[in-house]
């Protein structure tokens, strides 16, 4: 059975697609959660982040304040490069370990790696194919404004810090258009699921 990389820009709806795939029986490895795990106090990533960005990055309990970190890196391209150079290789190794552990344990269904930076982080060797979720800029802006409380200017910065959808499409074998209703999105995902699992069997 395949391992699929699920990607898309901020606010595209890829997390919703991941949830739908989980409901159908896929095992989803969420890169954000892997990131949280490797950021734990005392880990290699934690030590290197504190060395690079300073102890002011820490909360009172010594965990990384991800909001502070985000404010730094999304406003300074060089800072974002330094962050990525630290965490992306460590996350790659951990995601690979989790995929291998699932297969070794006999999990024979679809494994999905949900990662906004799948392409930028050079994680493509982890997966058999890439599924890209896309949505219109107006819908993305509204989602981020209502769900995350981000101002339009901050939304623009976050979008500009990522690959464009046209660039992502060059790497995608499947494009999921999240431009209609939830029912439309569910139908696309279920159709993909049937096609993928039937082909695999």
Coordinates of C-alpha atoms in Angstrom, one line a residue:
X1 CA 0.0 0.0 0.0
X2 CA 1.2 3.5 -0.8
X3 CA 2.5 6.2 1.4
X4 CA 1.0 9.5 0.3
X5 CA 2.3 13.0 1.0
X6 CA -0.6 15.4 1.6
X7 CA 0.3 19.0 1.2
X8 CA -1.1 22.4 0.5
X9 CA -0.8 26.0 1.5
X10 CA -1.9 27.5 4.8
X11 CA -5.7 27.5 5.1
X12 CA -6.1 25.2 2.1
X13 CA -8.0 22.6 4.0
X14 CA -5.4 19.8 4.0
X15 CA -6.1 19.1 7.7
X16 CA -9.7 18.5 6.9
X17 CA -8.7 16.2 4.1
X18 CA -6.4 14.4 6.5
X19 CA -9.3 13.9 8.9
X20 CA -11.5 12.5 6.2
X21 CA -8.7 10.0 5.2
X22 CA -8.4 9.0 8.9
X23 CA -12.1 8.3 9.0
X24 CA -11.7 6.0 5.9
X25 CA -8.9 4.0 7.6
X26 CA -5.6 5.8 6.7
X27 CA -2.9 6.3 9.3
X28 CA -2.0 10.0 9.2
X29 CA 1.4 11.3 10.4
X30 CA 0.9 15.0 11.1
X31 CA 4.2 16.9 10.5
X32 CA 3.0 19.6 12.9
X33 CA 2.7 17.1 15.7
X34 CA 6.1 15.6 14.9
X35 CA 7.5 19.1 15.1
X36 CA 5.9 19.5 18.6
X37 CA 7.6 16.3 19.6
X38 CA 11.1 17.2 18.5
X39 CA 10.7 20.7 20.1
X40 CA 10.4 19.2 23.6
X41 CA 12.8 20.6 26.2
X42 CA 16.2 18.9 26.2
X43 CA 16.0 17.5 22.6
X44 CA 18.5 18.3 20.0
X45 CA 16.1 20.6 18.1
X46 CA 15.3 22.5 21.4
X47 CA 18.9 23.0 22.2
X48 CA 19.8 24.3 18.7
X49 CA 16.8 26.6 18.6
X50 CA 17.7 28.2 21.9
X51 CA 21.3 28.6 20.7
X52 CA 20.2 30.2 17.5
X53 CA 17.3 32.4 18.6
X54 CA 18.0 32.9 22.2
X55 CA 16.4 31.9 25.6
X56 CA 13.8 34.6 25.1
X57 CA 12.1 32.1 22.9
X58 CA 11.1 30.0 25.9
X59 CA 8.0 29.9 28.0
X60 CA 8.3 29.7 31.8
X61 CA 8.1 25.9 31.6
X62 CA 11.0 26.0 29.2
X63 CA 9.0 24.9 26.2
X64 CA 9.4 26.7 22.9
X65 CA 6.9 29.6 22.5
X66 CA 5.9 28.7 18.9
X67 CA 4.0 32.0 18.5
X68 CA 7.2 34.0 19.3
X69 CA 9.2 31.8 17.0
X70 CA 6.6 32.2 14.2
X71 CA 6.6 36.0 14.6
X72 CA 10.4 36.0 14.1
X73 CA 10.7 33.6 11.2
X74 CA 7.7 34.8 9.1
X75 CA 9.1 38.4 9.2
X76 CA 12.7 37.6 8.4
X77 CA 13.5 35.2 5.5
X78 CA 17.0 34.4 6.8
X79 CA 15.6 33.4 10.2
X80 CA 13.2 31.1 8.5
X81 CA 16.1 29.5 6.6
X82 CA 18.0 29.0 9.9
X83 CA 14.9 27.4 11.5
X84 CA 14.3 25.1 8.6
X85 CA 18.0 24.0 8.4
X86 CA 17.6 22.9 12.1
X87 CA 14.3 21.2 12.2
X88 CA 13.6 19.8 8.7
X89 CA 16.3 17.1 8.8
X90 CA 15.3 16.0 12.3
X91 CA 11.6 15.8 11.3
X92 CA 12.5 13.8 8.2
X93 CA 14.3 11.2 10.3
X94 CA 11.4 11.0 12.8
X95 CA 8.7 10.7 10.1
X96 CA 10.7 8.0 8.3
X97 CA 11.1 6.1 11.6
X98 CA 7.3 6.3 12.1
X99 CA 6.5 5.0 8.6
X100 CA 8.9 2.1 9.0
X101 CA 7.5 1.3 12.4
X102 CA 3.9 1.2 11.0
X103 CA 4.9 -1.1 8.2
X104 CA 7.0 -3.4 10.5
X105 CA 3.9 -3.7 12.7
X106 CA 1.9 -4.9 9.8
X107 CA -0.1 -1.8 8.9
X108 CA -1.2 -2.5 5.4
X109 CA -3.5 0.5 4.7
X110 CA -2.7 3.9 3.3
X111 CA -0.1 6.0 5.3
X112 CA -0.5 9.7 4.8
X113 CA 2.2 12.3 5.7
X114 CA 0.4 15.6 6.2
X115 CA 3.0 18.3 5.7
X116 CA 2.7 21.9 4.5
X117 CA 6.4 21.9 3.7
X118 CA 6.6 18.4 2.1
X119 CA 8.2 19.8 -1.1
X120 CA 10.2 22.7 0.4
X121 CA 11.7 20.4 3.1
X122 CA 12.8 17.8 0.5
X123 CA 10.7 15.1 2.1
X124 CA 9.5 13.7 -1.3
X125 CA 11.6 10.5 -0.9
X126 CA 9.4 9.6 2.0
X127 CA 6.3 9.1 -0.2
X128 CA 5.1 7.3 -3.3
X129 CA 3.0 10.2 -4.5
X130 CA 1.9 13.7 -3.6
X131 CA -1.7 14.9 -3.1
X132 CA -2.1 18.6 -3.2
X133 CA -5.0 20.5 -1.6
X134 CA -5.7 23.9 -3.2
X135 CA -8.2 26.7 -2.4
X136 CA -8.8 30.2 -3.6
X137 CA -7.0 33.1 -1.9
X138 CA -10.2 34.7 -0.7
X139 CA -11.4 31.5 1.0
X140 CA -7.9 31.0 2.5
X141 CA -7.8 34.6 3.9
X142 CA -11.3 34.2 5.4
X143 CA -10.4 30.9 7.1
X144 CA -7.2 32.3 8.6
X145 CA -9.0 35.4 9.8
X146 CA -11.8 33.5 11.5
X147 CA -10.0 30.4 12.7
X148 CA -6.6 31.9 13.7
X149 CA -7.4 35.5 14.3
X150 CA -4.8 36.7 11.8
X151 CA -4.9 40.1 10.3
X152 CA -4.9 40.3 6.5
X153 CA -1.3 41.6 6.4
X154 CA -0.2 38.7 8.5
X155 CA -2.1 36.2 6.3
X156 CA -0.3 37.8 3.3
X157 CA 3.1 37.3 4.9
X158 CA 2.4 33.6 5.6
X159 CA 1.2 32.9 2.1
X160 CA 4.2 34.8 0.6
X161 CA 6.6 32.7 2.7
X162 CA 5.4 29.5 1.1
X163 CA 5.6 27.9 -2.4
X164 CA 2.8 29.0 -4.7
X165 CA 0.2 26.5 -5.7
X166 CA 1.4 26.6 -9.3
X167 CA 4.9 25.5 -8.1
X168 CA 3.4 22.8 -5.9
X169 CA 1.4 21.4 -8.8
X170 CA 4.6 20.5 -10.6
X171 CA 5.2 17.9 -7.9
X172 CA 1.7 16.6 -7.4
X173 CA 0.2 13.5 -8.9
X174 CA -3.3 14.4 -7.5
X175 CA -4.9 17.8 -7.0
X176 CA -7.8 18.1 -4.6
X177 CA -9.8 21.3 -5.4
X178 CA -11.2 22.6 -2.1
X179 CA -13.4 25.2 -3.7
X180 CA -16.9 23.9 -3.1
X181 CA -18.9 22.5 -0.2
X182 CA -17.8 20.1 2.5
X183 CA -19.8 17.5 0.6
X184 CA -17.9 18.1 -2.5
X185 CA -14.6 17.7 -0.7
X186 CA -15.7 14.5 1.0
X187 CA -16.8 13.1 -2.4
X188 CA -13.4 13.9 -3.9
X189 CA -11.6 12.2 -1.0
X190 CA -13.8 9.1 -1.0
X191 CA -13.3 8.7 -4.7
X192 CA -9.5 9.0 -4.3
X193 CA -9.6 6.5 -1.4
X194 CA -11.6 3.9 -3.5
X195 CA -9.3 4.3 -6.5
X196 CA -6.1 4.1 -4.4
X197 CA -7.1 1.1 -2.2
X198 CA -8.7 -0.8 -5.2
X199 CA -5.5 -0.4 -7.2
X200 CA -3.4 -1.5 -4.3
X201 CA -5.4 -4.6 -3.8

